[in-house]
């Protein structure tokens, strides 16, 4: 239960470096090139992108802890792509709403960076504001609005976030599926879903997607110098956009229903990186 990241005098980058060292040891792969965080609905992609070299229980790696949400998995997988590149699949996202602070949220991407990763793929399940999006629609994240009022950066680190979600990588994704739409991701703290009024606020300030992850991780990934691809699976229309109340069970089911299709899409995108 003791997590070294919770010690405020510890250096999170040092802990990420140590975590990367154990991943190298436990997987036998000294360096990784691409990392993927698989959110709800995206888990099957891990089986499709290549050959699994090793699966590590995330709790064996420094700084990681078991996720509390049903439907989330706590493994770290090393996968060899047909291209020969090595992908690290992080099934162990810590959400901001868990209340363990931004260091734990950023630890996955910081560890990925420490293993040598240059391309970070962040996926999530999310609510859609655009009425043309049906549940099960995958969309590219074009930008974000961070509504957590927090940052994974500590101290005077003025990191540029222009083109945070790489235009180059979005263009590559659209060579796989030209119908892929894109939108601005609004990260709310959660774990409650939004009120319809909050969804209207998100819409008015330029948001298209509402979720509870990704933005803080993307900031940490950019700080670490990685290029970022963001993908959301719209599992539900946001509160008030859909007439029915939101249920976590239905959200998980929509993710399951779309999983094979969107995981295939993601695998095809990864093959082009
Ligand atoms: I799946 O409608 C999923 N995650 N904030 N709002 C927020 N997060 C979500 C939603 C949603 N659906």
PDB file of C-alpha atoms and ligand atoms in Angstrom:
ATOM      1  CA  UNK A   1       0.000   0.000   0.000  1.00  0.00           C
ATOM      2  CA  UNK A   2       2.999   2.228   0.555  1.00  0.00           C
ATOM      3  CA  UNK A   3       3.730   4.200  -2.601  1.00  0.00           C
ATOM      4  CA  UNK A   4       7.026   6.103  -2.804  1.00  0.00           C
ATOM      5  CA  UNK A   5       5.331   8.783  -4.947  1.00  0.00           C
ATOM      6  CA  UNK A   6       3.272   9.777  -1.924  1.00  0.00           C
ATOM      7  CA  UNK A   7       6.428  10.921  -0.170  1.00  0.00           C
ATOM      8  CA  UNK A   8       6.619  14.604  -1.101  1.00  0.00           C
ATOM      9  CA  UNK A   9      10.411  14.771  -0.816  1.00  0.00           C
ATOM     10  CA  UNK A  10      10.905  11.885  -3.265  1.00  0.00           C
ATOM     11  CA  UNK A  11      11.776  12.761  -6.865  1.00  0.00           C
ATOM     12  CA  UNK A  12       9.061  11.440  -9.233  1.00  0.00           C
ATOM     13  CA  UNK A  13      11.515  11.263 -12.148  1.00  0.00           C
ATOM     14  CA  UNK A  14      13.917   9.172 -10.111  1.00  0.00           C
ATOM     15  CA  UNK A  15      11.079   6.794  -9.228  1.00  0.00           C
ATOM     16  CA  UNK A  16      10.057   6.621 -12.904  1.00  0.00           C
ATOM     17  CA  UNK A  17      13.661   5.821 -13.833  1.00  0.00           C
ATOM     18  CA  UNK A  18      13.716   3.006 -11.284  1.00  0.00           C
ATOM     19  CA  UNK A  19      10.358   1.722 -12.556  1.00  0.00           C
ATOM     20  CA  UNK A  20      11.754   1.735 -16.114  1.00  0.00           C
ATOM     21  CA  UNK A  21      14.754  -0.256 -14.922  1.00  0.00           C
ATOM     22  CA  UNK A  22      12.542  -2.960 -13.429  1.00  0.00           C
ATOM     23  CA  UNK A  23      10.436  -3.062 -16.586  1.00  0.00           C
ATOM     24  CA  UNK A  24      13.609  -3.627 -18.613  1.00  0.00           C
ATOM     25  CA  UNK A  25      14.618  -6.398 -16.230  1.00  0.00           C
ATOM     26  CA  UNK A  26      11.204  -8.046 -15.937  1.00  0.00           C
ATOM     27  CA  UNK A  27      10.445  -7.935 -19.677  1.00  0.00           C
ATOM     28  CA  UNK A  28      13.980  -8.512 -20.966  1.00  0.00           C
ATOM     29  CA  UNK A  29      13.443  -5.562 -23.323  1.00  0.00           C
ATOM     30  CA  UNK A  30      15.990  -2.823 -22.582  1.00  0.00           C
ATOM     31  CA  UNK A  31      14.223  -0.030 -24.504  1.00  0.00           C
ATOM     32  CA  UNK A  32      10.698   0.661 -25.732  1.00  0.00           C
ATOM     33  CA  UNK A  33       9.671   2.909 -28.615  1.00  0.00           C
ATOM     34  CA  UNK A  34       5.919   3.413 -28.293  1.00  0.00           C
ATOM     35  CA  UNK A  35       3.665   3.324 -25.250  1.00  0.00           C
ATOM     36  CA  UNK A  36      -0.092   2.942 -25.052  1.00  0.00           C
ATOM     37  CA  UNK A  37      -2.398   3.636 -22.152  1.00  0.00           C
ATOM     38  CA  UNK A  38      -5.530   1.640 -22.824  1.00  0.00           C
ATOM     39  CA  UNK A  39      -8.694   3.138 -21.379  1.00  0.00           C
ATOM     40  CA  UNK A  40     -12.125   1.557 -21.210  1.00  0.00           C
ATOM     41  CA  UNK A  41     -13.063  -0.073 -24.488  1.00  0.00           C
ATOM     42  CA  UNK A  42      -9.506  -0.213 -25.861  1.00  0.00           C
ATOM     43  CA  UNK A  43      -8.005  -3.190 -23.984  1.00  0.00           C
ATOM     44  CA  UNK A  44      -8.217  -5.684 -26.853  1.00  0.00           C
ATOM     45  CA  UNK A  45      -5.780  -3.634 -28.929  1.00  0.00           C
ATOM     46  CA  UNK A  46      -2.955  -5.144 -26.881  1.00  0.00           C
ATOM     47  CA  UNK A  47      -3.706  -8.552 -28.442  1.00  0.00           C
ATOM     48  CA  UNK A  48      -3.728  -7.185 -31.975  1.00  0.00           C
ATOM     49  CA  UNK A  49      -0.692  -4.941 -32.291  1.00  0.00           C
ATOM     50  CA  UNK A  50       1.972  -7.621 -32.130  1.00  0.00           C
ATOM     51  CA  UNK A  51       3.486 -10.475 -30.204  1.00  0.00           C
ATOM     52  CA  UNK A  52       3.422 -10.204 -26.408  1.00  0.00           C
ATOM     53  CA  UNK A  53       6.973 -10.658 -25.149  1.00  0.00           C
ATOM     54  CA  UNK A  54       6.190 -10.322 -21.450  1.00  0.00           C
ATOM     55  CA  UNK A  55       3.346  -9.417 -19.112  1.00  0.00           C
ATOM     56  CA  UNK A  56       4.205  -7.814 -15.805  1.00  0.00           C
ATOM     57  CA  UNK A  57       1.899  -7.264 -12.863  1.00  0.00           C
ATOM     58  CA  UNK A  58       1.967  -3.498 -12.476  1.00  0.00           C
ATOM     59  CA  UNK A  59       2.052  -3.760  -8.716  1.00  0.00           C
ATOM     60  CA  UNK A  60       5.550  -5.326  -9.047  1.00  0.00           C
ATOM     61  CA  UNK A  61       6.828  -2.065 -10.520  1.00  0.00           C
ATOM     62  CA  UNK A  62       7.747   0.868  -8.282  1.00  0.00           C
ATOM     63  CA  UNK A  63       5.119   3.604  -8.032  1.00  0.00           C
ATOM     64  CA  UNK A  64       2.253   1.664  -9.627  1.00  0.00           C
ATOM     65  CA  UNK A  65      -0.797   0.484  -7.738  1.00  0.00           C
ATOM     66  CA  UNK A  66      -3.812  -1.662  -8.524  1.00  0.00           C
ATOM     67  CA  UNK A  67      -6.704   0.256 -10.138  1.00  0.00           C
ATOM     68  CA  UNK A  68      -9.944   0.341  -8.198  1.00  0.00           C
ATOM     69  CA  UNK A  69     -12.374   0.480 -11.056  1.00  0.00           C
ATOM     70  CA  UNK A  70     -14.047  -2.637 -12.405  1.00  0.00           C
ATOM     71  CA  UNK A  71     -13.159  -3.053 -16.066  1.00  0.00           C
ATOM     72  CA  UNK A  72      -9.641  -1.622 -15.715  1.00  0.00           C
ATOM     73  CA  UNK A  73      -6.626  -3.990 -15.739  1.00  0.00           C
ATOM     74  CA  UNK A  74      -3.363  -3.683 -13.860  1.00  0.00           C
ATOM     75  CA  UNK A  75      -0.763  -5.151 -16.179  1.00  0.00           C
ATOM     76  CA  UNK A  76       2.176  -3.780 -18.086  1.00  0.00           C
ATOM     77  CA  UNK A  77       2.863  -5.622 -21.342  1.00  0.00           C
ATOM     78  CA  UNK A  78       5.819  -5.526 -23.655  1.00  0.00           C
ATOM     79  CA  UNK A  79       4.821  -6.196 -27.249  1.00  0.00           C
ATOM     80  CA  UNK A  80       7.012  -6.646 -30.296  1.00  0.00           C
ATOM     81  CA  UNK A  81       5.464  -5.038 -33.358  1.00  0.00           C
ATOM     82  CA  UNK A  82       5.796  -6.521 -36.862  1.00  0.00           C
ATOM     83  CA  UNK A  83       8.111  -3.566 -37.620  1.00  0.00           C
ATOM     84  CA  UNK A  84      10.505  -4.752 -34.917  1.00  0.00           C
ATOM     85  CA  UNK A  85       9.658  -1.819 -32.647  1.00  0.00           C
ATOM     86  CA  UNK A  86       8.796  -2.445 -29.021  1.00  0.00           C
ATOM     87  CA  UNK A  87       5.539  -1.205 -27.519  1.00  0.00           C
ATOM     88  CA  UNK A  88       4.788  -0.868 -23.843  1.00  0.00           C
ATOM     89  CA  UNK A  89       1.124  -1.282 -22.962  1.00  0.00           C
ATOM     90  CA  UNK A  90       0.099   0.308 -19.698  1.00  0.00           C
ATOM     91  CA  UNK A  91      -3.110  -1.191 -18.386  1.00  0.00           C
ATOM     92  CA  UNK A  92      -2.682   0.507 -15.066  1.00  0.00           C
ATOM     93  CA  UNK A  93      -3.830   4.096 -15.269  1.00  0.00           C
ATOM     94  CA  UNK A  94      -4.257   5.968 -12.023  1.00  0.00           C
ATOM     95  CA  UNK A  95      -7.120   8.410 -12.318  1.00  0.00           C
ATOM     96  CA  UNK A  96      -7.019  11.863 -10.794  1.00  0.00           C
ATOM     97  CA  UNK A  97     -10.370  11.206  -9.084  1.00  0.00           C
ATOM     98  CA  UNK A  98      -8.753   8.473  -6.985  1.00  0.00           C
ATOM     99  CA  UNK A  99      -7.298  11.316  -4.971  1.00  0.00           C
ATOM    100  CA  UNK A 100      -3.679  10.125  -4.869  1.00  0.00           C
ATOM    101  CA  UNK A 101      -2.401  13.285  -6.495  1.00  0.00           C
ATOM    102  CA  UNK A 102      -0.884  14.204  -9.831  1.00  0.00           C
ATOM    103  CA  UNK A 103       2.384  12.319  -9.352  1.00  0.00           C
ATOM    104  CA  UNK A 104       0.593   8.983  -9.440  1.00  0.00           C
ATOM    105  CA  UNK A 105      -1.443  10.116 -12.456  1.00  0.00           C
ATOM    106  CA  UNK A 106       1.727  11.053 -14.357  1.00  0.00           C
ATOM    107  CA  UNK A 107       3.777   8.038 -13.310  1.00  0.00           C
ATOM    108  CA  UNK A 108       2.798   5.800 -16.243  1.00  0.00           C
ATOM    109  CA  UNK A 109       3.854   8.277 -18.909  1.00  0.00           C
ATOM    110  CA  UNK A 110       6.994   9.263 -16.993  1.00  0.00           C
ATOM    111  CA  UNK A 111       7.954   5.617 -16.694  1.00  0.00           C
ATOM    112  CA  UNK A 112       7.267   5.102 -20.407  1.00  0.00           C
ATOM    113  CA  UNK A 113       9.519   8.055 -21.223  1.00  0.00           C
ATOM    114  CA  UNK A 114      12.239   6.595 -18.998  1.00  0.00           C
ATOM    115  CA  UNK A 115      12.095   3.321 -20.968  1.00  0.00           C
ATOM    116  CA  UNK A 116      12.949   5.290 -24.109  1.00  0.00           C
ATOM    117  CA  UNK A 117       9.446   5.843 -25.484  1.00  0.00           C
ATOM    118  CA  UNK A 118       9.084   8.731 -27.947  1.00  0.00           C
ATOM    119  CA  UNK A 119       5.448   8.213 -28.983  1.00  0.00           C
ATOM    120  CA  UNK A 120       2.735   8.155 -26.320  1.00  0.00           C
ATOM    121  CA  UNK A 121      -0.737   6.948 -27.249  1.00  0.00           C
ATOM    122  CA  UNK A 122      -3.397   7.924 -24.716  1.00  0.00           C
ATOM    123  CA  UNK A 123      -6.804   6.309 -25.104  1.00  0.00           C
ATOM    124  CA  UNK A 124      -9.947   6.676 -23.036  1.00  0.00           C
ATOM    125  CA  UNK A 125     -13.642   6.050 -22.874  1.00  0.00           C
ATOM    126  CA  UNK A 126     -15.545   9.333 -22.791  1.00  0.00           C
ATOM    127  CA  UNK A 127     -18.809  11.151 -23.226  1.00  0.00           C
ATOM    128  CA  UNK A 128     -19.631  12.887 -26.495  1.00  0.00           C
ATOM    129  CA  UNK A 129     -21.063  16.375 -26.877  1.00  0.00           C
ATOM    130  CA  UNK A 130     -21.439  16.299 -30.675  1.00  0.00           C
ATOM    131  CA  UNK A 131     -24.878  14.861 -31.381  1.00  0.00           C
ATOM    132  CA  UNK A 132     -23.681  13.198 -34.590  1.00  0.00           C
ATOM    133  CA  UNK A 133     -21.493  10.834 -32.539  1.00  0.00           C
ATOM    134  CA  UNK A 134     -23.194   7.546 -31.683  1.00  0.00           C
ATOM    135  CA  UNK A 135     -22.001   5.426 -28.744  1.00  0.00           C
ATOM    136  CA  UNK A 136     -19.132   3.310 -30.089  1.00  0.00           C
ATOM    137  CA  UNK A 137     -17.600   6.100 -32.184  1.00  0.00           C
ATOM    138  CA  UNK A 138     -13.809   6.512 -31.909  1.00  0.00           C
ATOM    139  CA  UNK A 139     -12.562  10.099 -32.221  1.00  0.00           C
ATOM    140  CA  UNK A 140      -9.153  11.754 -32.284  1.00  0.00           C
ATOM    141  CA  UNK A 141      -8.303  14.245 -29.555  1.00  0.00           C
ATOM    142  CA  UNK A 142      -7.253  17.495 -31.248  1.00  0.00           C
ATOM    143  CA  UNK A 143      -6.680  19.540 -28.091  1.00  0.00           C
ATOM    144  CA  UNK A 144      -7.817  19.649 -24.498  1.00  0.00           C
ATOM    145  CA  UNK A 145      -9.295  21.864 -21.817  1.00  0.00           C
ATOM    146  CA  UNK A 146      -7.970  20.852 -18.412  1.00  0.00           C
ATOM    147  CA  UNK A 147     -10.747  21.536 -15.922  1.00  0.00           C
ATOM    148  CA  UNK A 148      -9.023  19.890 -12.957  1.00  0.00           C
ATOM    149  CA  UNK A 149      -7.329  23.160 -11.956  1.00  0.00           C
ATOM    150  CA  UNK A 150      -4.234  21.038 -11.387  1.00  0.00           C
ATOM    151  CA  UNK A 151      -1.008  20.219 -13.232  1.00  0.00           C
ATOM    152  CA  UNK A 152       1.403  17.298 -13.117  1.00  0.00           C
ATOM    153  CA  UNK A 153       4.261  19.815 -13.254  1.00  0.00           C
ATOM    154  CA  UNK A 154       5.760  21.038 -10.030  1.00  0.00           C
ATOM    155  CA  UNK A 155       7.548  24.352  -9.754  1.00  0.00           C
ATOM    156  CA  UNK A 156       8.308  26.892 -12.475  1.00  0.00           C
ATOM    157  CA  UNK A 157       8.169  24.610 -15.506  1.00  0.00           C
ATOM    158  CA  UNK A 158       6.655  26.560 -18.376  1.00  0.00           C
ATOM    159  CA  UNK A 159       5.925  23.863 -20.912  1.00  0.00           C
ATOM    160  CA  UNK A 160       4.514  24.795 -24.331  1.00  0.00           C
ATOM    161  CA  UNK A 161       1.278  22.954 -25.170  1.00  0.00           C
ATOM    162  CA  UNK A 162       0.789  24.146 -28.744  1.00  0.00           C
ATOM    163  CA  UNK A 163       0.120  21.070 -30.911  1.00  0.00           C
ATOM    164  CA  UNK A 164       0.036  18.941 -27.752  1.00  0.00           C
ATOM    165  CA  UNK A 165      -1.882  16.248 -29.649  1.00  0.00           C
ATOM    166  CA  UNK A 166       0.350  15.861 -32.666  1.00  0.00           C
ATOM    167  CA  UNK A 167      -1.174  16.880 -35.989  1.00  0.00           C
ATOM    168  CA  UNK A 168       1.296  14.546 -37.674  1.00  0.00           C
ATOM    169  CA  UNK A 169       0.013  11.543 -35.714  1.00  0.00           C
ATOM    170  CA  UNK A 170      -3.639  12.513 -36.273  1.00  0.00           C
ATOM    171  CA  UNK A 171      -2.953  12.630 -40.004  1.00  0.00           C
ATOM    172  CA  UNK A 172      -1.400   9.156 -39.842  1.00  0.00           C
ATOM    173  CA  UNK A 173      -4.510   7.896 -37.999  1.00  0.00           C
ATOM    174  CA  UNK A 174      -6.714   9.303 -40.748  1.00  0.00           C
ATOM    175  CA  UNK A 175      -4.775   7.399 -43.388  1.00  0.00           C
ATOM    176  CA  UNK A 176      -6.148   4.276 -41.658  1.00  0.00           C
ATOM    177  CA  UNK A 177      -9.709   5.602 -41.340  1.00  0.00           C
ATOM    178  CA  UNK A 178     -10.489   8.819 -43.198  1.00  0.00           C
ATOM    179  CA  UNK A 179     -13.858   9.073 -41.436  1.00  0.00           C
ATOM    180  CA  UNK A 180     -12.226   9.633 -38.023  1.00  0.00           C
ATOM    181  CA  UNK A 181     -13.601  12.848 -36.532  1.00  0.00           C
ATOM    182  CA  UNK A 182     -11.724  14.878 -33.931  1.00  0.00           C
ATOM    183  CA  UNK A 183     -12.578  17.049 -30.976  1.00  0.00           C
ATOM    184  CA  UNK A 184     -11.455  18.964 -27.909  1.00  0.00           C
ATOM    185  CA  UNK A 185     -11.301  16.810 -24.764  1.00  0.00           C
ATOM    186  CA  UNK A 186     -12.451  18.373 -21.492  1.00  0.00           C
ATOM    187  CA  UNK A 187     -11.034  16.678 -18.429  1.00  0.00           C
ATOM    188  CA  UNK A 188     -13.328  16.959 -15.440  1.00  0.00           C
ATOM    189  CA  UNK A 189     -12.196  15.676 -12.051  1.00  0.00           C
ATOM    190  CA  UNK A 190     -14.988  13.100 -11.680  1.00  0.00           C
ATOM    191  CA  UNK A 191     -15.736  10.478 -10.540  1.00  0.00           C
ATOM    192  CA  UNK A 192     -19.290  11.761 -10.871  1.00  0.00           C
ATOM    193  CA  UNK A 193     -20.452  12.440 -14.385  1.00  0.00           C
ATOM    194  CA  UNK A 194     -21.283  16.015 -15.334  1.00  0.00           C
ATOM    195  CA  UNK A 195     -24.549  17.802 -14.805  1.00  0.00           C
ATOM    196  CA  UNK A 196     -26.284  18.799 -18.045  1.00  0.00           C
ATOM    197  CA  UNK A 197     -25.372  22.433 -17.204  1.00  0.00           C
ATOM    198  CA  UNK A 198     -21.687  21.499 -16.958  1.00  0.00           C
ATOM    199  CA  UNK A 199     -21.897  19.741 -20.301  1.00  0.00           C
ATOM    200  CA  UNK A 200     -23.393  22.926 -21.788  1.00  0.00           C
ATOM    201  CA  UNK A 201     -20.523  24.901 -20.246  1.00  0.00           C
ATOM    202  CA  UNK A 202     -18.008  22.491 -21.794  1.00  0.00           C
ATOM    203  CA  UNK A 203     -19.738  22.912 -25.158  1.00  0.00           C
ATOM    204  CA  UNK A 204     -19.726  26.711 -24.921  1.00  0.00           C
ATOM    205  CA  UNK A 205     -16.030  26.910 -24.076  1.00  0.00           C
ATOM    206  CA  UNK A 206     -15.166  24.781 -27.096  1.00  0.00           C
ATOM    207  CA  UNK A 207     -15.268  21.196 -25.817  1.00  0.00           C
ATOM    208  CA  UNK A 208     -16.567  18.174 -27.733  1.00  0.00           C
ATOM    209  CA  UNK A 209     -15.571  15.281 -25.452  1.00  0.00           C
ATOM    210  CA  UNK A 210     -15.938  14.955 -21.670  1.00  0.00           C
ATOM    211  CA  UNK A 211     -13.793  12.593 -19.653  1.00  0.00           C
ATOM    212  CA  UNK A 212     -11.818  12.012 -16.475  1.00  0.00           C
ATOM    213  CA  UNK A 213      -8.281  11.308 -17.707  1.00  0.00           C
ATOM    214  CA  UNK A 214      -5.782  12.043 -20.482  1.00  0.00           C
ATOM    215  CA  UNK A 215      -5.183  15.815 -20.138  1.00  0.00           C
ATOM    216  CA  UNK A 216      -2.900  15.638 -17.105  1.00  0.00           C
ATOM    217  CA  UNK A 217      -1.081  12.643 -18.636  1.00  0.00           C
ATOM    218  CA  UNK A 218      -0.641  14.486 -21.928  1.00  0.00           C
ATOM    219  CA  UNK A 219       0.945  17.451 -20.127  1.00  0.00           C
ATOM    220  CA  UNK A 220       3.392  15.131 -18.368  1.00  0.00           C
ATOM    221  CA  UNK A 221       4.117  13.368 -21.660  1.00  0.00           C
ATOM    222  CA  UNK A 222       4.875  16.663 -23.370  1.00  0.00           C
ATOM    223  CA  UNK A 223       7.116  17.704 -20.487  1.00  0.00           C
ATOM    224  CA  UNK A 224       9.001  14.445 -21.074  1.00  0.00           C
ATOM    225  CA  UNK A 225       9.376  15.348 -24.761  1.00  0.00           C
ATOM    226  CA  UNK A 226       7.118  12.681 -26.233  1.00  0.00           C
ATOM    227  CA  UNK A 227       4.839  13.044 -29.270  1.00  0.00           C
ATOM    228  CA  UNK A 228       1.224  12.349 -28.298  1.00  0.00           C
ATOM    229  CA  UNK A 229      -1.728  10.692 -29.986  1.00  0.00           C
ATOM    230  CA  UNK A 230      -5.045  10.920 -28.129  1.00  0.00           C
ATOM    231  CA  UNK A 231      -8.026   8.702 -28.938  1.00  0.00           C
ATOM    232  CA  UNK A 232     -11.425   8.715 -27.272  1.00  0.00           C
ATOM    233  CA  UNK A 233     -14.078   6.075 -27.573  1.00  0.00           C
ATOM    234  CA  UNK A 234     -17.418   7.809 -27.229  1.00  0.00           C
ATOM    235  CA  UNK A 235     -19.287   5.291 -25.081  1.00  0.00           C
ATOM    236  CA  UNK A 236     -22.183   7.586 -24.268  1.00  0.00           C
ATOM    237  CA  UNK A 237     -23.496  10.984 -25.177  1.00  0.00           C
ATOM    238  CA  UNK A 238     -22.753  13.433 -22.352  1.00  0.00           C
ATOM    239  CA  UNK A 239     -25.380  14.120 -19.686  1.00  0.00           C
ATOM    240  CA  UNK A 240     -28.309  16.087 -21.057  1.00  0.00           C
ATOM    241  CA  UNK A 241     -27.176  15.478 -24.664  1.00  0.00           C
ATOM    242  CA  UNK A 242     -28.566  11.980 -24.264  1.00  0.00           C
ATOM    243  CA  UNK A 243     -32.016  11.974 -22.706  1.00  0.00           C
ATOM    244  CA  UNK A 244     -31.484   8.900 -20.512  1.00  0.00           C
ATOM    245  CA  UNK A 245     -29.437   9.009 -17.296  1.00  0.00           C
ATOM    246  CA  UNK A 246     -25.836   7.699 -17.496  1.00  0.00           C
ATOM    247  CA  UNK A 247     -24.979   4.313 -16.024  1.00  0.00           C
ATOM    248  CA  UNK A 248     -21.457   2.954 -15.554  1.00  0.00           C
ATOM    249  CA  UNK A 249     -22.675  -0.537 -16.527  1.00  0.00           C
ATOM    250  CA  UNK A 250     -24.047   0.773 -19.842  1.00  0.00           C
ATOM    251  CA  UNK A 251     -20.861   2.699 -20.462  1.00  0.00           C
ATOM    252  CA  UNK A 252     -18.824  -0.500 -19.969  1.00  0.00           C
ATOM    253  CA  UNK A 253     -21.198  -2.433 -22.243  1.00  0.00           C
ATOM    254  CA  UNK A 254     -20.896   0.166 -25.022  1.00  0.00           C
ATOM    255  CA  UNK A 255     -17.125  -0.126 -24.679  1.00  0.00           C
ATOM    256  CA  UNK A 256     -17.316  -3.924 -24.979  1.00  0.00           C
ATOM    257  CA  UNK A 257     -19.565  -3.712 -28.024  1.00  0.00           C
ATOM    258  CA  UNK A 258     -17.132  -1.417 -29.839  1.00  0.00           C
ATOM    259  CA  UNK A 259     -13.956  -3.031 -28.551  1.00  0.00           C
ATOM    260  CA  UNK A 260     -13.089  -5.373 -31.409  1.00  0.00           C
ATOM    261  CA  UNK A 261     -13.636  -2.702 -34.064  1.00  0.00           C
ATOM    262  CA  UNK A 262     -11.763   0.121 -32.358  1.00  0.00           C
ATOM    263  CA  UNK A 263      -8.952  -2.134 -31.194  1.00  0.00           C
ATOM    264  CA  UNK A 264      -8.416  -3.217 -34.780  1.00  0.00           C
ATOM    265  CA  UNK A 265      -8.328   0.429 -35.777  1.00  0.00           C
ATOM    266  CA  UNK A 266      -5.743   1.214 -33.107  1.00  0.00           C
ATOM    267  CA  UNK A 267      -3.599  -1.753 -34.126  1.00  0.00           C
ATOM    268  CA  UNK A 268      -3.596  -0.521 -37.729  1.00  0.00           C
ATOM    269  CA  UNK A 269      -2.596   2.967 -36.582  1.00  0.00           C
ATOM    270  CA  UNK A 270       0.221   1.608 -34.414  1.00  0.00           C
ATOM    271  CA  UNK A 271       1.511  -0.375 -37.419  1.00  0.00           C
ATOM    272  CA  UNK A 272       2.034   2.920 -39.265  1.00  0.00           C
ATOM    273  CA  UNK A 273       4.044   4.676 -36.564  1.00  0.00           C
TER     274      UNK A 273
HETATM  275  I1  LIG B   1     -16.835   6.193 -20.463  1.00  0.00           I
HETATM  276  O1  LIG B   1     -19.936  11.245 -19.905  1.00  0.00           O
HETATM  277  C1  LIG B   1     -17.179   8.049 -19.847  1.00  0.00           C
HETATM  278  N1  LIG B   1     -16.289   8.701 -19.119  1.00  0.00           N
HETATM  279  N2  LIG B   1     -16.529  13.040 -17.431  1.00  0.00           N
HETATM  280  N3  LIG B   1     -18.265  12.125 -18.678  1.00  0.00           N
HETATM  281  C2  LIG B   1     -17.034  12.015 -18.104  1.00  0.00           C
HETATM  282  N4  LIG B   1     -16.302  10.915 -18.195  1.00  0.00           N
HETATM  283  C3  LIG B   1     -16.821   9.897 -18.887  1.00  0.00           C
HETATM  284  C4  LIG B   1     -18.060   9.939 -19.496  1.00  0.00           C
HETATM  285  C5  LIG B   1     -18.831  11.125 -19.392  1.00  0.00           C
HETATM  286  N5  LIG B   1     -18.272   8.760 -20.099  1.00  0.00           N
END
